XYZ file of C-alpha atoms in Angstrom:
377
model
C -210.971 6.856 -213.803
C -213.978 5.666 -215.824
C -212.247 2.369 -216.584
C -211.395 1.811 -212.922
C -214.969 2.598 -211.892
C -216.282 0.113 -214.463
C -213.900 -2.577 -213.249
C -215.015 -2.066 -209.640
C -218.605 -2.576 -210.705
C -217.903 -5.992 -212.229
C -219.751 -8.680 -210.333
C -217.021 -11.283 -210.897
C -214.454 -9.089 -209.083
C -216.827 -8.504 -206.212
C -217.503 -12.229 -206.025
C -213.775 -13.021 -205.957
C -213.212 -10.548 -203.125
C -216.101 -12.090 -201.247
C -214.619 -15.534 -201.836
C -211.295 -14.414 -200.359
C -213.010 -12.906 -197.298
C -215.219 -15.954 -196.614
C -212.597 -18.630 -197.150
C -209.870 -16.750 -195.296
C -212.357 -16.164 -192.498
C -213.124 -19.853 -192.208
C -209.390 -20.619 -192.110
C -208.868 -17.975 -189.454
C -211.790 -19.317 -187.412
C -210.271 -22.797 -187.543
C -206.892 -21.478 -186.397
C -208.639 -19.587 -183.595
C -210.325 -22.819 -182.533
C -206.912 -24.476 -182.391
C -205.535 -21.696 -180.165
C -208.052 -22.595 -177.453
C -205.583 -25.184 -176.147
C -203.381 -22.253 -175.050
C -206.029 -20.711 -172.783
C -205.451 -22.937 -169.681
C -201.678 -22.456 -169.880
C -201.134 -18.918 -171.192
C -204.266 -16.819 -171.474
C -202.407 -13.672 -172.519
C -200.598 -15.445 -175.371
C -203.972 -16.781 -176.563
C -205.326 -13.210 -176.565
C -202.381 -11.729 -178.416
C -202.544 -14.403 -181.144
C -206.262 -13.915 -181.566
C -205.883 -10.145 -181.830
C -203.628 -10.700 -184.854
C -205.910 -13.337 -186.369
C -208.926 -11.066 -186.014
C -206.989 -8.201 -187.550
C -206.237 -10.362 -190.573
C -209.992 -10.780 -191.144
C -211.403 -7.365 -190.186
C -208.691 -5.465 -192.073
C -210.051 -6.938 -195.311
C -213.239 -4.931 -194.738
C -211.241 -1.861 -193.862
C -209.291 -2.372 -197.100
C -212.595 -2.196 -198.996
C -213.413 1.130 -197.422
C -209.958 2.706 -197.699
C -208.423 1.257 -200.865
C -211.304 -0.162 -202.923
C -213.938 2.547 -202.473
C -211.428 5.280 -201.523
C -213.736 6.647 -198.826
C -212.217 9.583 -196.923
C -212.407 9.845 -193.136
C -211.828 13.230 -191.528
C -211.558 13.681 -187.745
C -212.806 16.848 -186.057
C -210.863 16.922 -182.828
C -207.808 18.266 -181.023
C -204.293 16.934 -181.646
C -203.982 16.260 -177.903
C -206.871 13.814 -178.177
C -205.417 12.093 -181.234
C -202.097 11.705 -179.429
C -203.811 9.342 -176.940
C -205.360 7.100 -179.599
C -204.090 3.541 -179.326
C -202.283 4.314 -176.058
C -205.059 3.727 -173.531
C -208.117 1.603 -172.938
C -211.239 3.540 -173.835
C -214.998 3.274 -174.242
C -216.290 4.583 -177.559
C -219.797 5.982 -177.903
C -220.899 6.119 -181.566
C -224.222 7.097 -183.145
C -225.961 4.296 -185.003
C -227.421 5.866 -188.145
C -225.647 4.189 -191.034
C -224.917 0.722 -192.366
C -221.183 1.336 -192.371
C -220.790 3.275 -189.127
C -219.008 0.274 -187.628
C -216.662 0.201 -190.613
C -215.702 3.850 -190.118
C -214.986 3.034 -186.491
C -212.841 0.052 -187.510
C -210.944 2.297 -189.896
C -209.967 4.553 -187.009
C -209.020 1.529 -184.935
C -206.789 0.260 -187.769
C -205.023 3.565 -188.322
C -204.089 3.694 -184.648
C -203.106 0.033 -184.311
C -205.936 -1.406 -182.245
C -208.270 -3.029 -184.768
C -207.531 -6.590 -183.613
C -208.281 -5.803 -179.983
C -211.423 -3.693 -180.537
C -214.461 -4.853 -178.546
C -218.205 -4.315 -178.670
C -221.276 -5.085 -176.578
C -223.096 -7.174 -179.214
C -226.570 -8.650 -179.513
C -226.655 -12.380 -178.931
C -228.059 -13.134 -182.404
C -224.749 -12.153 -184.006
C -223.028 -15.056 -182.273
C -224.724 -17.350 -184.796
C -223.488 -15.358 -187.836
C -220.582 -17.189 -189.508
C -217.225 -15.379 -189.518
C -218.477 -12.296 -187.688
C -219.944 -13.955 -184.608
C -217.435 -16.775 -184.545
C -214.469 -14.407 -184.651
C -216.007 -12.272 -181.935
C -216.477 -15.327 -179.731
C -212.745 -16.038 -179.751
C -212.102 -12.342 -179.039
C -214.153 -12.567 -175.821
C -216.796 -10.191 -177.120
C -219.676 -9.727 -174.638
C -222.966 -10.919 -176.141
C -226.293 -9.940 -174.598
C -229.984 -10.679 -175.259
C -231.132 -7.166 -174.289
C -233.118 -8.573 -171.372
C -231.331 -7.354 -168.273
C -232.564 -10.117 -166.018
C -230.913 -12.687 -168.300
C -227.937 -10.555 -169.287
C -226.850 -9.265 -165.915
C -224.521 -12.114 -164.856
C -223.204 -12.661 -168.416
C -222.373 -8.975 -168.921
C -220.697 -8.529 -165.545
C -218.672 -11.741 -165.978
C -217.659 -10.860 -169.553
C -216.621 -7.312 -168.745
C -214.787 -8.322 -165.612
C -212.712 -10.811 -167.658
C -211.412 -7.946 -169.838
C -209.833 -6.001 -167.002
C -206.421 -7.636 -167.550
C -206.529 -7.530 -171.365
C -202.931 -7.250 -172.602
C -203.617 -5.084 -175.662
C -205.001 -1.566 -175.635
C -208.674 -1.846 -176.596
C -211.506 0.404 -177.668
C -214.817 -0.874 -176.343
C -217.566 0.304 -178.723
C -221.063 1.033 -177.415
C -224.136 1.875 -179.454
C -226.033 3.402 -176.563
C -229.160 3.835 -178.697
C -229.414 0.046 -178.753
C -230.437 -0.208 -182.383
C -229.955 1.609 -185.694
C -231.879 4.822 -186.277
C -235.038 4.733 -188.398
C -237.954 7.163 -188.492
C -240.340 4.636 -186.930
C -237.941 3.806 -184.108
C -237.293 7.514 -183.552
C -241.006 8.274 -183.202
C -241.438 5.531 -180.614
C -238.243 6.519 -178.809
C -239.370 10.123 -178.488
C -242.661 8.946 -176.964
C -240.554 7.251 -174.290
C -238.531 10.477 -173.841
C -241.665 12.516 -173.312
C -243.023 10.001 -170.790
C -239.797 10.404 -168.796
C -239.677 14.193 -169.077
C -236.574 14.178 -171.268
C -235.936 16.655 -174.141
C -236.740 15.367 -177.642
C -233.827 14.415 -179.876
C -233.954 15.091 -183.594
C -231.159 12.888 -184.967
C -230.745 10.214 -182.290
C -232.797 7.661 -180.396
C -233.028 7.933 -176.616
C -229.892 6.287 -175.231
C -230.256 3.154 -173.165
C -228.222 3.938 -170.120
C -227.878 0.501 -168.493
C -225.237 -0.805 -170.897
C -223.119 2.337 -170.575
C -223.293 2.610 -166.760
C -222.588 -1.112 -166.362
C -219.623 -1.111 -168.763
C -218.148 1.950 -167.076
C -218.624 0.427 -163.647
C -217.113 -2.945 -164.590
C -214.109 -1.487 -166.463
C -213.354 1.154 -163.851
C -209.639 1.192 -163.252
C -209.016 -0.241 -166.736
C -210.400 2.354 -169.146
C -208.925 5.822 -168.931
C -211.421 7.747 -170.999
C -214.709 7.796 -172.893
C -214.547 8.983 -176.499
C -217.755 10.431 -177.850
C -217.884 10.039 -181.639
C -220.542 11.664 -183.820
C -220.519 10.488 -187.435
C -222.009 12.047 -190.559
C -221.384 12.017 -194.299
C -220.867 14.863 -196.743
C -223.655 15.924 -199.112
C -226.264 13.940 -197.160
C -224.870 10.684 -198.496
C -226.470 7.444 -197.324
C -223.628 4.918 -197.556
C -224.147 1.150 -197.638
C -221.850 -1.793 -197.398
C -223.082 -2.928 -200.805
C -222.062 0.482 -202.150
C -218.584 0.032 -200.668
C -218.289 -3.359 -202.324
C -219.307 -1.738 -205.625
C -216.520 0.816 -205.240
C -218.602 3.873 -204.384
C -216.683 6.639 -202.640
C -218.065 8.421 -199.580
C -216.752 11.217 -197.355
C -217.091 10.530 -193.647
C -216.714 13.174 -190.933
C -216.250 12.164 -187.300
C -216.454 14.624 -184.407
C -214.546 13.203 -181.448
C -214.396 14.444 -177.861
C -212.468 12.803 -175.054
C -213.811 12.595 -171.495
C -211.509 11.330 -168.735
C -213.384 8.738 -166.671
C -212.813 10.739 -163.478
C -215.010 13.496 -164.941
C -217.977 11.132 -165.332
C -220.217 10.641 -162.249
C -219.882 7.302 -160.475
C -223.443 7.232 -159.188
C -225.620 5.253 -161.598
C -228.438 7.813 -161.806
C -226.054 10.732 -162.194
C -224.086 8.773 -164.833
C -227.329 8.110 -166.722
C -228.156 11.839 -166.591
C -224.681 12.602 -167.914
C -225.296 10.280 -170.863
C -228.628 11.885 -171.665
C -226.986 15.307 -171.602
C -224.239 13.988 -173.893
C -226.810 12.866 -176.448
C -228.433 16.291 -176.355
C -225.020 17.735 -177.197
C -224.591 15.144 -179.979
C -227.944 16.190 -181.368
C -226.829 19.825 -181.412
C -223.677 18.767 -183.273
C -225.734 17.017 -185.925
C -227.967 20.087 -186.277
C -224.822 22.177 -186.825
C -223.594 19.676 -189.437
C -226.875 19.742 -191.371
C -226.793 23.565 -191.489
C -223.079 24.126 -192.128
C -221.976 20.892 -193.860
C -219.247 20.274 -191.306
C -218.600 19.915 -187.593
C -216.997 22.744 -185.615
C -213.330 22.571 -184.627
C -209.963 21.680 -186.177
C -209.660 18.769 -188.606
C -207.158 15.922 -188.797
C -206.914 13.332 -191.581
C -204.990 10.279 -190.342
C -203.012 8.607 -193.141
C -203.964 5.175 -194.483
C -201.609 2.327 -193.712
C -200.451 -0.283 -196.241
C -201.051 -3.208 -193.891
C -204.739 -3.674 -194.856
C -203.875 -3.805 -198.562
C -200.903 -6.128 -198.062
C -202.947 -8.437 -195.863
C -205.686 -8.710 -198.518
C -203.138 -9.305 -201.296
C -201.600 -12.111 -199.229
C -204.955 -13.901 -198.875
C -205.915 -13.229 -202.496
C -202.660 -14.720 -203.768
C -203.020 -17.722 -201.492
C -206.648 -18.494 -202.327
C -207.337 -17.246 -205.857
C -204.517 -19.094 -207.584
C -205.911 -22.576 -206.857
C -209.463 -21.365 -207.533
C -208.531 -20.051 -210.977
C -206.597 -23.201 -211.795
C -209.567 -25.298 -210.755
C -211.972 -23.162 -212.796
C -209.717 -23.536 -215.824
C -209.581 -27.295 -215.356
C -213.355 -27.461 -215.155
C -213.746 -25.332 -218.299
C -211.374 -27.433 -220.411
C -212.705 -30.759 -219.068
C -215.860 -30.457 -221.117
C -217.788 -32.313 -218.422
C -221.347 -30.912 -218.099
C -221.563 -32.282 -214.541
C -218.396 -30.481 -213.415
C -219.399 -27.262 -215.136
C -222.901 -27.289 -213.625
C -221.458 -28.095 -210.207
C -219.010 -25.226 -210.404
C -221.756 -22.815 -211.515
C -223.903 -23.951 -208.581
C -220.931 -23.313 -206.297
C -220.610 -19.733 -207.657
C -224.319 -19.138 -207.196
C -224.210 -20.471 -203.639
C -221.166 -18.356 -202.841
C -222.801 -15.184 -204.188
C -225.946 -15.841 -202.122
C -223.883 -16.437 -198.974
C -221.908 -13.228 -199.466
C -225.061 -11.257 -200.125
C -226.612 -12.565 -196.908
C -223.554 -11.534 -194.951
C -223.878 -8.019 -196.376
C -227.561 -8.129 -195.458
C -226.647 -8.312 -191.755
C -225.648 -4.621 -191.945
C -228.675 -3.361 -193.879
C -230.930 -0.910 -192.087
C -234.191 -2.498 -193.219
C -233.082 -5.906 -191.961
C -231.936 -4.991 -188.466
C -234.173 -6.182 -185.687
C -235.228 -4.070 -182.739
C -237.550 -4.192 -179.753
C -238.814 -0.720 -180.700
C -242.521 -1.004 -181.436
C -242.807 -4.441 -179.841
C -245.558 -4.254 -177.176
C -244.009 -7.171 -175.344
C -240.606 -5.568 -175.132
C -239.640 -3.897 -171.936
C -239.284 -0.199 -171.796
C -235.946 1.506 -172.208
C -233.760 2.250 -169.186
């Protein structure tokens, strides 16, 4: 095990995996661009193809979590709830405390066959991020600027277009609007007090507009809302960089299913329902911090080989010519070629590190604390 751990920590292996992800992503983005010609003639075929193309990219990140780092994911829920996974359209509410919370969510999507069709209400800045934003664009992800006056028409139009989506989808919402930090929490609780709402210890005050709008627009399409509360054993603070370095974490996810007919239709009552839900999520986190686990039965869904096989396909396709080229440069004896290749490696490592930086807590932007930002809903 010590040898394997040392191998995972080698920068050259991490760089090669990053190379496979970036180059395969650019190839996939190009193919996605080519599929746009299908949209006017067969929209559903376009969507099905892009679901598979997106899976081929995102599953590489899931492979890092499941097979490279060996991170365990345990579900705390009923079997009756698990039996519905991947068999209905659903809205997923997930707490936003960790750099890899999205990756744990993707892992559950992959294990139940809906990774390629998963959706999210994403901030508009991500549209400019290579690979991530570009792939989401072809997936019809709804991007918003977090200014309702500007977002209203875009959000309604984007959500309405998903009503006839041919693949079962999970629509992920981070109702807190941004990732949890102590500073954001302090400001958020000031807002809660001004509105007469109970203080939360482990969450930010949820922004209700995105949830009520999504539920309203997808009414008749989604069958349920899944509330997911995530935490990690032994007070671990996982990072995407840690996953790349092969560090193993233990994730626990408490999941509860709410049929949409049980959620109030009135916007104010729906907002109150969401606030109450976050108070319950806070109580669950308090239980976890005291007991080291969530209450209820546990289920560990098995890993699937598809993520590993997909990565091996891309690695075989892309690394063989790279290694042959590197060998040719080395034996050429040309200082110009060698320096050029080294500059390429440096540039690639910087690009990969910046992509990882998108997930880091201390680099995520937020309107919390901005005096010009509008108050929460």
